PDB file of C-alpha atoms in Angstrom:
ATOM      1  CA  MET A  10     -16.076-230.066   9.768  1.00 61.00           C
ATOM      2  CA  PRO A  11     -14.880-228.204   6.635  1.00 75.00           C
ATOM      3  CA  PRO A  12     -12.502-225.234   6.902  1.00 84.00           C
ATOM      4  CA  LEU A  13     -14.191-221.878   7.433  1.00 88.00           C
ATOM      5  CA  ALA A  14     -13.652-220.756   3.834  1.00 82.00           C
ATOM      6  CA  GLU A  15     -15.482-223.863   2.601  1.00 83.00           C
ATOM      7  CA  ARG A  16     -18.616-223.416   4.691  1.00 90.00           C
ATOM      8  CA  ASP A  17     -21.897-222.981   2.805  1.00 94.00           C
ATOM      9  CA  VAL A  18     -22.190-219.330   3.825  1.00 96.00           C
ATOM     10  CA  PHE A  19     -19.119-218.568   1.703  1.00 97.00           C
ATOM     11  CA  ALA A  20     -20.147-220.491  -1.413  1.00 96.00           C
ATOM     12  CA  PRO A  21     -20.471-218.285  -4.532  1.00 93.00           C
ATOM     13  CA  ALA A  22     -23.954-217.085  -5.432  1.00 96.00           C
ATOM     14  CA  ALA A  23     -25.653-217.945  -8.717  1.00 95.00           C
ATOM     15  CA  PRO A  24     -24.626-215.689 -11.617  1.00 96.00           C
ATOM     16  CA  GLY A  25     -26.489-212.382 -11.583  1.00 96.00           C
ATOM     17  CA  THR A  26     -27.500-212.747  -7.939  1.00 98.00           C
ATOM     18  CA  MET A  27     -26.565-210.071  -5.416  1.00 98.00           C
ATOM     19  CA  LEU A  28     -25.108-211.765  -2.336  1.00 98.00           C
ATOM     20  CA  LEU A  29     -25.657-210.201   1.094  1.00 98.00           C
ATOM     21  CA  GLY A  30     -25.224-211.420   4.643  1.00 98.00           C
ATOM     22  CA  LEU A  31     -25.616-210.744   8.342  1.00 98.00           C
ATOM     23  CA  ILE A  32     -22.864-211.329  10.909  1.00 98.00           C
ATOM     24  CA  GLY A  33     -23.914-211.652  14.531  1.00 97.00           C
ATOM     25  CA  SER A  34     -24.627-213.960  17.424  1.00 94.00           C
ATOM     26  CA  GLY A  35     -27.913-215.844  17.752  1.00 88.00           C
ATOM     27  CA  ILE A  36     -29.412-214.420  14.550  1.00 91.00           C
ATOM     28  CA  ALA A  37     -31.594-217.353  13.486  1.00 88.00           C
ATOM     29  CA  GLY A  38     -34.703-215.279  14.157  1.00 80.00           C
ATOM     30  CA  SER A  39     -33.610-212.243  12.139  1.00 84.00           C
ATOM     31  CA  ARG A  40     -36.201-210.967   9.656  1.00 86.00           C
ATOM     32  CA  THR A  41     -33.668-208.814   7.817  1.00 91.00           C
ATOM     33  CA  PRO A  42     -32.996-211.463   5.133  1.00 92.00           C
ATOM     34  CA  ALA A  43     -36.671-211.690   4.199  1.00 90.00           C
ATOM     35  CA  MET A  44     -36.998-207.909   3.846  1.00 93.00           C
ATOM     36  CA  HIS A  45     -33.953-207.546   1.595  1.00 95.00           C
ATOM     37  CA  VAL A  46     -34.752-210.509  -0.641  1.00 95.00           C
ATOM     38  CA  ALA A  47     -38.380-209.462  -1.061  1.00 94.00           C
ATOM     39  CA  GLU A  48     -37.497-205.847  -1.846  1.00 97.00           C
ATOM     40  CA  ALA A  49     -34.907-206.928  -4.411  1.00 97.00           C
ATOM     41  CA  ALA A  50     -37.472-209.193  -6.087  1.00 97.00           C
ATOM     42  CA  ALA A  51     -40.032-206.380  -6.103  1.00 97.00           C
ATOM     43  CA  GLN A  52     -37.475-204.192  -7.852  1.00 97.00           C
ATOM     44  CA  GLY A  53     -36.766-206.859 -10.449  1.00 97.00           C
ATOM     45  CA  PHE A  54     -33.445-208.430  -9.490  1.00 97.00           C
ATOM     46  CA  ALA A  55     -32.303-211.538  -7.661  1.00 96.00           C
ATOM     47  CA  SER A  56     -30.578-211.521  -4.283  1.00 97.00           C
ATOM     48  CA  GLU A  57     -29.499-214.046  -1.703  1.00 98.00           C
ATOM     49  CA  TYR A  58     -29.099-213.103   1.945  1.00 97.00           C
ATOM     50  CA  ARG A  59     -27.214-215.434   4.304  1.00 98.00           C
ATOM     51  CA  ARG A  60     -26.890-215.568   8.064  1.00 98.00           C
ATOM     52  CA  ILE A  61     -23.273-215.818   9.246  1.00 98.00           C
ATOM     53  CA  ASP A  62     -24.103-216.786  12.807  1.00 97.00           C
ATOM     54  CA  LEU A  63     -21.163-216.746  15.215  1.00 97.00           C
ATOM     55  CA  ASP A  64     -22.955-219.210  17.485  1.00 96.00           C
ATOM     56  CA  VAL A  65     -23.595-221.691  14.677  1.00 95.00           C
ATOM     57  CA  LEU A  66     -20.004-221.422  13.475  1.00 95.00           C
ATOM     58  CA  GLY A  67     -18.677-221.724  17.030  1.00 95.00           C
ATOM     59  CA  LEU A  68     -16.783-218.437  16.735  1.00 96.00           C
ATOM     60  CA  GLY A  69     -16.393-215.150  18.598  1.00 96.00           C
ATOM     61  CA  VAL A  70     -15.716-211.608  17.446  1.00 97.00           C
ATOM     62  CA  GLU A  71     -12.011-212.449  17.145  1.00 97.00           C
ATOM     63  CA  ALA A  72     -12.957-214.295  13.938  1.00 97.00           C
ATOM     64  CA  LEU A  73     -14.245-211.136  12.241  1.00 98.00           C
ATOM     65  CA  PRO A  74     -11.084-210.608  10.137  1.00 98.00           C
ATOM     66  CA  GLN A  75     -11.441-214.050   8.541  1.00 97.00           C
ATOM     67  CA  LEU A  76     -15.199-213.710   8.123  1.00 98.00           C
ATOM     68  CA  LEU A  77     -14.889-210.416   6.258  1.00 98.00           C
ATOM     69  CA  ASP A  78     -12.047-211.767   4.122  1.00 98.00           C
ATOM     70  CA  HIS A  79     -14.053-214.858   3.159  1.00 97.00           C
ATOM     71  CA  ALA A  80     -17.221-212.853   2.464  1.00 98.00           C
ATOM     72  CA  GLN A  81     -15.336-210.431   0.240  1.00 97.00           C
ATOM     73  CA  ALA A  82     -13.624-213.300  -1.618  1.00 96.00           C
ATOM     74  CA  ALA A  83     -16.977-215.054  -2.105  1.00 97.00           C
ATOM     75  CA  GLY A  84     -18.401-212.019  -3.894  1.00 97.00           C
ATOM     76  CA  TYR A  85     -20.636-210.563  -1.210  1.00 98.00           C
ATOM     77  CA  ARG A  86     -21.940-207.108  -2.101  1.00 98.00           C
ATOM     78  CA  GLY A  87     -22.220-206.250   1.566  1.00 98.00           C
ATOM     79  CA  LEU A  88     -22.935-207.308   5.121  1.00 98.00           C
ATOM     80  CA  ASN A  89     -25.141-206.186   7.925  1.00 98.00           C
ATOM     81  CA  ILE A  90     -23.425-206.318  11.320  1.00 96.00           C
ATOM     82  CA  THR A  91     -25.211-206.878  14.605  1.00 91.00           C
ATOM     83  CA  TYR A  92     -24.500-207.823  18.238  1.00 85.00           C
ATOM     84  CA  PRO A  93     -21.741-208.319  19.325  1.00 91.00           C
ATOM     85  CA  ALA A  94     -19.703-207.040  16.361  1.00 94.00           C
ATOM     86  CA  LYS A  95     -20.832-203.463  15.617  1.00 91.00           C
ATOM     87  CA  GLN A  96     -17.801-201.880  17.249  1.00 89.00           C
ATOM     88  CA  ALA A  97     -15.271-204.685  16.795  1.00 96.00           C
ATOM     89  CA  VAL A  98     -15.678-204.527  13.002  1.00 97.00           C
ATOM     90  CA  ILE A  99     -14.495-200.904  12.717  1.00 97.00           C
ATOM     91  CA  PRO A 100     -10.704-201.544  12.645  1.00 98.00           C
ATOM     92  CA  LEU A 101     -11.256-203.954   9.738  1.00 98.00           C
ATOM     93  CA  LEU A 102     -12.769-201.324   7.424  1.00 98.00           C
ATOM     94  CA  ASP A 103     -11.156-198.943   4.951  1.00 98.00           C
ATOM     95  CA  ALA A 104     -13.503-196.003   5.523  1.00 98.00           C
ATOM     96  CA  LEU A 105     -16.487-194.904   7.618  1.00 98.00           C
ATOM     97  CA  SER A 106     -19.437-192.668   6.888  1.00 96.00           C
ATOM     98  CA  ASP A 107     -19.694-189.539   9.017  1.00 92.00           C
ATOM     99  CA  VAL A 108     -22.549-191.055  11.013  1.00 91.00           C
ATOM    100  CA  ALA A 109     -20.699-194.319  11.672  1.00 93.00           C
ATOM    101  CA  ARG A 110     -17.603-192.388  12.757  1.00 92.00           C
ATOM    102  CA  ALA A 111     -19.632-190.179  15.112  1.00 89.00           C
ATOM    103  CA  LEU A 112     -21.366-193.185  16.636  1.00 88.00           C
ATOM    104  CA  GLY A 113     -18.343-195.439  16.845  1.00 86.00           C
ATOM    105  CA  ALA A 114     -20.480-198.325  15.559  1.00 87.00           C
ATOM    106  CA  VAL A 115     -21.169-199.933  12.184  1.00 93.00           C
ATOM    107  CA  ASN A 116     -24.159-202.023  11.146  1.00 94.00           C
ATOM    108  CA  THR A 117     -23.688-201.990   7.361  1.00 97.00           C
ATOM    109  CA  VAL A 118     -20.547-202.808   5.376  1.00 98.00           C
ATOM    110  CA  VAL A 119     -20.424-202.327   1.608  1.00 98.00           C
ATOM    111  CA  PHE A 120     -17.741-204.009  -0.516  1.00 98.00           C
ATOM    112  CA  GLU A 121     -16.832-201.974  -3.574  1.00 96.00           C
ATOM    113  CA  ALA A 122     -13.705-201.847  -5.729  1.00 95.00           C
ATOM    114  CA  GLY A 123     -11.795-203.907  -3.189  1.00 95.00           C
ATOM    115  CA  ARG A 124     -12.618-201.544  -0.323  1.00 98.00           C
ATOM    116  CA  ARG A 125     -14.817-201.877   2.754  1.00 98.00           C
ATOM    117  CA  MET A 126     -17.071-198.941   3.600  1.00 98.00           C
ATOM    118  CA  GLY A 127     -18.805-198.858   6.985  1.00 98.00           C
ATOM    119  CA  HIS A 128     -22.179-197.187   7.544  1.00 97.00           C
ATOM    120  CA  ASN A 129     -24.634-196.986  10.415  1.00 95.00           C
ATOM    121  CA  THR A 130     -28.369-196.992   9.669  1.00 96.00           C
ATOM    122  CA  ASP A 131     -29.493-197.723  13.230  1.00 93.00           C
ATOM    123  CA  ALA A 132     -29.913-194.071  14.269  1.00 94.00           C
ATOM    124  CA  SER A 133     -32.059-193.083  11.297  1.00 94.00           C
ATOM    125  CA  GLY A 134     -33.945-196.380  11.565  1.00 95.00           C
ATOM    126  CA  PHE A 135     -34.746-195.886  15.239  1.00 97.00           C
ATOM    127  CA  ALA A 136     -35.896-192.303  14.687  1.00 96.00           C
ATOM    128  CA  ALA A 137     -38.241-193.285  11.853  1.00 94.00           C
ATOM    129  CA  GLY A 138     -39.737-196.159  13.834  1.00 93.00           C
ATOM    130  CA  PHE A 139     -40.115-193.990  16.949  1.00 97.00           C
ATOM    131  CA  ARG A 140     -41.967-191.208  15.098  1.00 95.00           C
ATOM    132  CA  LEU A 141     -44.277-193.779  13.537  1.00 92.00           C
ATOM    133  CA  GLN A 142     -45.245-195.433  16.822  1.00 95.00           C
ATOM    134  CA  LEU A 143     -44.920-192.615  19.385  1.00 98.00           C
ATOM    135  CA  PRO A 144     -46.017-189.409  17.633  1.00 97.00           C
ATOM    136  CA  GLY A 145     -45.953-186.394  19.913  1.00 97.00           C
ATOM    137  CA  ALA A 146     -44.021-188.168  22.675  1.00 98.00           C
ATOM    138  CA  ALA A 147     -42.545-185.789  25.272  1.00 98.00           C
ATOM    139  CA  MET A 148     -38.782-185.553  24.760  1.00 97.00           C
ATOM    140  CA  GLY A 149     -37.643-183.725  27.882  1.00 97.00           C
ATOM    141  CA  GLN A 150     -35.845-186.175  30.171  1.00 98.00           C
ATOM    142  CA  VAL A 151     -35.105-189.584  28.673  1.00 98.00           C
ATOM    143  CA  VAL A 152     -33.421-192.595  30.282  1.00 98.00           C
ATOM    144  CA  GLN A 153     -31.583-195.141  28.169  1.00 98.00           C
ATOM    145  CA  ILE A 154     -30.440-198.592  29.265  1.00 98.00           C
ATOM    146  CA  GLY A 155     -27.579-199.870  27.129  1.00 97.00           C
ATOM    147  CA  ALA A 156     -24.472-198.118  25.788  1.00 94.00           C
ATOM    148  CA  GLY A 157     -23.187-200.653  23.267  1.00 86.00           C
ATOM    149  CA  GLY A 158     -23.242-200.481  19.484  1.00 78.00           C
ATOM    150  CA  ALA A 159     -27.020-200.207  19.177  1.00 84.00           C
ATOM    151  CA  GLY A 160     -27.135-197.959  22.235  1.00 91.00           C
ATOM    152  CA  ALA A 161     -24.785-195.423  20.679  1.00 90.00           C
ATOM    153  CA  ALA A 162     -26.980-195.147  17.590  1.00 92.00           C
ATOM    154  CA  VAL A 163     -30.213-194.921  19.545  1.00 95.00           C
ATOM    155  CA  ALA A 164     -28.790-192.269  21.888  1.00 97.00           C
ATOM    156  CA  HIS A 165     -27.734-190.200  18.886  1.00 96.00           C
ATOM    157  CA  ALA A 166     -31.262-190.499  17.479  1.00 97.00           C
ATOM    158  CA  VAL A 167     -32.926-189.541  20.772  1.00 98.00           C
ATOM    159  CA  LEU A 168     -30.890-186.348  21.098  1.00 97.00           C
ATOM    160  CA  SER A 169     -31.360-185.561  17.405  1.00 95.00           C
ATOM    161  CA  MET A 170     -35.122-185.781  17.973  1.00 97.00           C
ATOM    162  CA  GLY A 171     -34.875-183.086  20.634  1.00 97.00           C
ATOM    163  CA  ALA A 172     -34.469-184.746  24.034  1.00 98.00           C
ATOM    164  CA  ALA A 173     -33.347-182.114  26.532  1.00 98.00           C
ATOM    165  CA  GLN A 174     -31.182-184.592  28.426  1.00 98.00           C
ATOM    166  CA  LEU A 175     -30.392-188.282  28.079  1.00 98.00           C
ATOM    167  CA  THR A 176     -29.327-190.291  31.127  1.00 98.00           C
ATOM    168  CA  ILE A 177     -27.444-193.456  30.159  1.00 98.00           C
ATOM    169  CA  PHE A 178     -27.092-196.663  32.159  1.00 98.00           C
ATOM    170  CA  ASP A 179     -24.992-199.701  31.301  1.00 98.00           C
ATOM    171  CA  MET A 180     -23.553-202.681  33.168  1.00 96.00           C
ATOM    172  CA  ASP A 181     -20.180-201.130  32.329  1.00 96.00           C
ATOM    173  CA  ASP A 182     -20.128-197.675  33.964  1.00 96.00           C
ATOM    174  CA  THR A 183     -17.082-196.693  31.933  1.00 97.00           C
ATOM    175  CA  ARG A 184     -18.879-197.439  28.684  1.00 96.00           C
ATOM    176  CA  ALA A 185     -21.878-195.327  29.738  1.00 98.00           C
ATOM    177  CA  ALA A 186     -19.579-192.429  30.641  1.00 98.00           C
ATOM    178  CA  GLY A 187     -17.716-192.772  27.359  1.00 96.00           C
ATOM    179  CA  LEU A 188     -20.926-192.656  25.328  1.00 95.00           C
ATOM    180  CA  ALA A 189     -22.143-189.616  27.272  1.00 97.00           C
ATOM    181  CA  ALA A 190     -18.858-187.806  26.567  1.00 96.00           C
ATOM    182  CA  ASN A 191     -19.089-188.660  22.866  1.00 93.00           C
ATOM    183  CA  LEU A 192     -22.646-187.361  22.682  1.00 96.00           C
ATOM    184  CA  ASN A 193     -21.797-184.138  24.510  1.00 97.00           C
ATOM    185  CA  ALA A 194     -18.966-183.490  22.069  1.00 95.00           C
ATOM    186  CA  HIS A 195     -21.500-183.728  19.246  1.00 93.00           C
ATOM    187  CA  PHE A 196     -24.651-182.195  20.771  1.00 96.00           C
ATOM    188  CA  GLY A 197     -23.232-179.849  23.397  1.00 97.00           C
ATOM    189  CA  PRO A 198     -22.260-180.006  27.091  1.00 97.00           C
ATOM    190  CA  GLY A 199     -24.738-181.552  29.480  1.00 97.00           C
ATOM    191  CA  ARG A 200     -27.041-183.143  26.894  1.00 98.00           C
ATOM    192  CA  ALA A 201     -26.039-186.632  28.043  1.00 98.00           C
ATOM    193  CA  VAL A 202     -24.961-187.950  31.438  1.00 98.00           C
ATOM    194  CA  ALA A 203     -23.986-191.350  32.781  1.00 98.00           C
ATOM    195  CA  GLY A 204     -26.626-192.389  35.301  1.00 98.00           C
ATOM    196  CA  ALA A 205     -25.915-193.137  38.946  1.00 96.00           C
ATOM    197  CA  ALA A 206     -29.214-194.498  40.301  1.00 97.00           C
ATOM    198  CA  LEU A 207     -31.821-195.976  37.964  1.00 98.00           C
ATOM    199  CA  GLY A 208     -34.880-195.565  40.194  1.00 97.00           C
ATOM    200  CA  PRO A 209     -34.687-191.779  40.664  1.00 98.00           C
ATOM    201  CA  ALA A 210     -33.736-191.270  37.023  1.00 98.00           C
ATOM    202  CA  ILE A 211     -36.803-193.202  35.804  1.00 98.00           C
ATOM    203  CA  ALA A 212     -39.022-191.339  38.272  1.00 98.00           C
ATOM    204  CA  ALA A 213     -37.968-188.014  36.729  1.00 98.00           C
ATOM    205  CA  ALA A 214     -38.096-189.172  33.105  1.00 98.00           C
ATOM    206  CA  HIS A 215     -40.636-188.724  30.320  1.00 98.00           C
ATOM    207  CA  GLY A 216     -39.443-191.779  28.448  1.00 98.00           C
ATOM    208  CA  LEU A 217     -37.342-194.934  28.591  1.00 98.00           C
ATOM    209  CA  VAL A 218     -35.300-196.431  25.760  1.00 98.00           C
ATOM    210  CA  HIS A 219     -34.069-199.999  26.038  1.00 98.00           C
ATOM    211  CA  ALA A 220     -30.990-200.848  23.945  1.00 95.00           C
ATOM    212  CA  THR A 221     -29.538-204.121  25.248  1.00 94.00           C
ATOM    213  CA  PRO A 222     -30.133-207.753  24.151  1.00 90.00           C
ATOM    214  CA  MET A 223     -32.265-208.372  27.260  1.00 94.00           C
ATOM    215  CA  GLY A 224     -35.630-209.718  26.182  1.00 94.00           C
ATOM    216  CA  MET A 225     -34.298-211.803  23.298  1.00 87.00           C
ATOM    217  CA  ALA A 226     -34.695-215.590  23.456  1.00 80.00           C
ATOM    218  CA  LYS A 227     -31.050-215.935  24.529  1.00 82.00           C
ATOM    219  CA  HIS A 228     -31.398-213.200  27.151  1.00 90.00           C
ATOM    220  CA  PRO A 229     -34.903-213.467  28.670  1.00 93.00           C
ATOM    221  CA  GLY A 230     -36.210-211.129  31.319  1.00 94.00           C
ATOM    222  CA  LEU A 231     -36.602-207.448  32.121  1.00 97.00           C
ATOM    223  CA  PRO A 232     -33.798-204.868  32.025  1.00 96.00           C
ATOM    224  CA  LEU A 233     -35.211-203.081  35.100  1.00 97.00           C
ATOM    225  CA  PRO A 234     -37.678-203.744  37.929  1.00 97.00           C
ATOM    226  CA  ALA A 235     -41.244-203.646  36.574  1.00 97.00           C
ATOM    227  CA  ALA A 236     -42.232-201.504  39.583  1.00 97.00           C
ATOM    228  CA  LEU A 237     -40.352-198.566  38.045  1.00 98.00           C
ATOM    229  CA  LEU A 238     -42.701-198.434  35.040  1.00 98.00           C
ATOM    230  CA  ARG A 239     -45.739-196.169  35.049  1.00 98.00           C
ATOM    231  CA  ALA A 240     -48.543-194.966  32.775  1.00 98.00           C
ATOM    232  CA  ASP A 241     -47.018-191.592  31.887  1.00 98.00           C
ATOM    233  CA  LEU A 242     -43.629-193.056  30.912  1.00 98.00           C
ATOM    234  CA  TRP A 243     -43.324-193.985  27.235  1.00 98.00           C
ATOM    235  CA  VAL A 244     -41.125-197.004  26.518  1.00 98.00           C
ATOM    236  CA  ALA A 245     -39.213-197.656  23.294  1.00 98.00           C
ATOM    237  CA  GLU A 246     -37.630-201.036  22.590  1.00 97.00           C
ATOM    238  CA  VAL A 247     -34.788-202.083  20.288  1.00 94.00           C
ATOM    239  CA  VAL A 248     -35.280-205.865  20.516  1.00 92.00           C
ATOM    240  CA  TYR A 249     -37.724-207.145  17.875  1.00 87.00           C
ATOM    241  CA  VAL A 250     -37.529-210.936  18.237  1.00 80.00           C
ATOM    242  CA  PRO A 251     -39.847-211.421  20.008  1.00 86.00           C
ATOM    243  CA  ILE A 252     -41.713-208.349  18.831  1.00 88.00           C
ATOM    244  CA  ASP A 253     -43.628-208.117  22.131  1.00 92.00           C
ATOM    245  CA  THR A 254     -40.855-208.314  24.714  1.00 95.00           C
ATOM    246  CA  ALA A 255     -41.320-208.774  28.431  1.00 97.00           C
ATOM    247  CA  LEU A 256     -40.491-205.079  28.859  1.00 98.00           C
ATOM    248  CA  LEU A 257     -43.230-203.958  26.470  1.00 98.00           C
ATOM    249  CA  GLN A 258     -45.741-206.279  28.126  1.00 98.00           C
ATOM    250  CA  ALA A 259     -44.878-204.890  31.563  1.00 98.00           C
ATOM    251  CA  ALA A 260     -45.031-201.281  30.339  1.00 98.00           C
ATOM    252  CA  ARG A 261     -48.345-201.820  28.568  1.00 98.00           C
ATOM    253  CA  ALA A 262     -49.759-203.395  31.735  1.00 98.00           C
ATOM    254  CA  GLN A 263     -49.050-200.079  33.489  1.00 97.00           C
ATOM    255  CA  GLY A 264     -50.856-198.151  30.734  1.00 98.00           C
ATOM    256  CA  ALA A 265     -47.681-196.793  29.121  1.00 98.00           C
ATOM    257  CA  ARG A 266     -47.354-195.966  25.431  1.00 98.00           C
ATOM    258  CA  VAL A 267     -44.800-198.224  23.760  1.00 98.00           C
ATOM    259  CA  ALA A 268     -42.784-198.565  20.558  1.00 97.00           C
ATOM    260  CA  ASP A 269     -41.575-202.027  19.610  1.00 94.00           C
ATOM    261  CA  GLY A 270     -38.232-202.717  17.949  1.00 93.00           C
ATOM    262  CA  GLY A 271     -39.867-203.533  14.628  1.00 92.00           C
ATOM    263  CA  GLY A 272     -39.861-199.912  13.496  1.00 92.00           C
ATOM    264  CA  MET A 273     -36.105-199.639  13.853  1.00 94.00           C
ATOM    265  CA  ALA A 274     -35.645-203.062  12.212  1.00 92.00           C
ATOM    266  CA  VAL A 275     -37.574-202.032   9.103  1.00 95.00           C
ATOM    267  CA  TYR A 276     -36.177-198.562   8.582  1.00 95.00           C
ATOM    268  CA  GLN A 277     -32.544-199.479   9.251  1.00 96.00           C
ATOM    269  CA  ALA A 278     -32.967-202.267   6.691  1.00 96.00           C
ATOM    270  CA  ALA A 279     -34.442-199.842   4.159  1.00 96.00           C
ATOM    271  CA  ASP A 280     -31.470-197.503   4.582  1.00 96.00           C
ATOM    272  CA  ALA A 281     -29.040-200.444   4.311  1.00 97.00           C
ATOM    273  CA  PHE A 282     -30.766-201.589   1.104  1.00 98.00           C
ATOM    274  CA  ARG A 283     -30.059-198.157  -0.352  1.00 97.00           C
ATOM    275  CA  HIS A 284     -26.358-198.453   0.513  1.00 97.00           C
ATOM    276  CA  PHE A 285     -26.087-201.982  -0.907  1.00 98.00           C
ATOM    277  CA  THR A 286     -27.918-201.360  -4.164  1.00 98.00           C
ATOM    278  CA  GLY A 287     -27.912-197.632  -4.916  1.00 97.00           C
ATOM    279  CA  ARG A 288     -31.673-197.984  -5.395  1.00 97.00           C
ATOM    280  CA  GLU A 289     -34.445-196.277  -3.460  1.00 96.00           C
ATOM    281  CA  PRO A 290     -36.294-198.807  -1.279  1.00 96.00           C
ATOM    282  CA  ASP A 291     -40.031-198.836  -0.714  1.00 96.00           C
ATOM    283  CA  ALA A 292     -40.009-198.735   3.098  1.00 92.00           C
ATOM    284  CA  ALA A 293     -43.763-199.269   3.363  1.00 90.00           C
ATOM    285  CA  ARG A 294     -43.475-202.422   1.259  1.00 94.00           C
ATOM    286  CA  MET A 295     -40.559-203.611   3.400  1.00 94.00           C
ATOM    287  CA  ARG A 296     -42.615-203.009   6.536  1.00 87.00           C
ATOM    288  CA  GLN A 297     -45.408-205.170   5.121  1.00 84.00           C
ATOM    289  CA  GLY A 298     -42.876-207.928   4.474  1.00 82.00           C
ATOM    290  CA  PHE A 299     -41.499-207.614   7.989  1.00 89.00           C
ATOM    291  CA  LEU A 300     -44.945-207.833   9.564  1.00 78.00           C
ATOM    292  CA  ALA A 301     -45.726-210.881   7.422  1.00 77.00           C
ATOM    293  CA  ALA A 302     -42.511-212.566   8.595  1.00 75.00           C
ATOM    294  CA  ILE A 303     -43.284-211.772  12.229  1.00 79.00           C
ATOM    295  CA  SER A 304     -46.799-213.168  11.814  1.00 68.00           C
ATOM    296  CA  HIS A 305     -45.435-216.375  10.242  1.00 61.00           C
ATOM    297  CA  PRO A 306     -42.326-217.431  12.228  1.00 52.00           C
ATOM    298  CA  GLY A 307     -41.471-220.108   9.677  1.00 46.00           C
ATOM    299  CA  LEU A 308     -40.703-217.400   7.154  1.00 40.00           C
ATOM    300  CA  THR A 309     -37.053-216.413   6.805  1.00 39.00           C
TER     301      THR A 309
END
């Protein structure tokens, strides 16, 4: 096996081609590459978008320093960052946007003039997708499952959209409490709390947000007992491969309104495109490309 620096993902791009990539675990099904390449072509320039899959390379997040070094040396314009690296990448960057700093998570890294700038487009992406799919949803009491990198961004979006209180659950109670404290420092005391018992919290909630990898091919299943779902509880998902997760199927079976993770996937990509290129993306066109890719799994 060739040294890491000599792997295909770090080969130089053709002259005049903007080189982008995605670092994460189990990202073979990501539709982000297709959206970026198609939007670049529609705007009249060439781009190449590569998957730097930790699983394929046999690496963990401890390899992030080398991966960023090699990507920068290979001429990458930027990288998207996904699970499990959104927080681990922060110490490797030169600067953060205000949003990324507030969230403590980065999903977009731009290389410019030898520096690494970290952004987060997950919060704005989730909010745009949510408004599109769940217009008029009640935003009183909301429960969120997941307090990781994506969870921090989604929680920020939920409170920004006017939720009176967000109750956060995570397998790591300390992480849930830490996210709640961070949110309260930004939005005001009491706006977020770490949950104690999921059943009662769901029973009192208007909506449920799911922000863990559960439901992906590598992590099948439901993040909570299906019996807790009900018709008057809206459910918003972050996972988008598959687009119709087990959670959404179970919620829909109860008559609940749902929002799939595709909305967040499209709008976070549109915002990332803007950071990478300095050009205004056509989000509607990118959404069409995303839906085409989802409809034709062979597309990448």
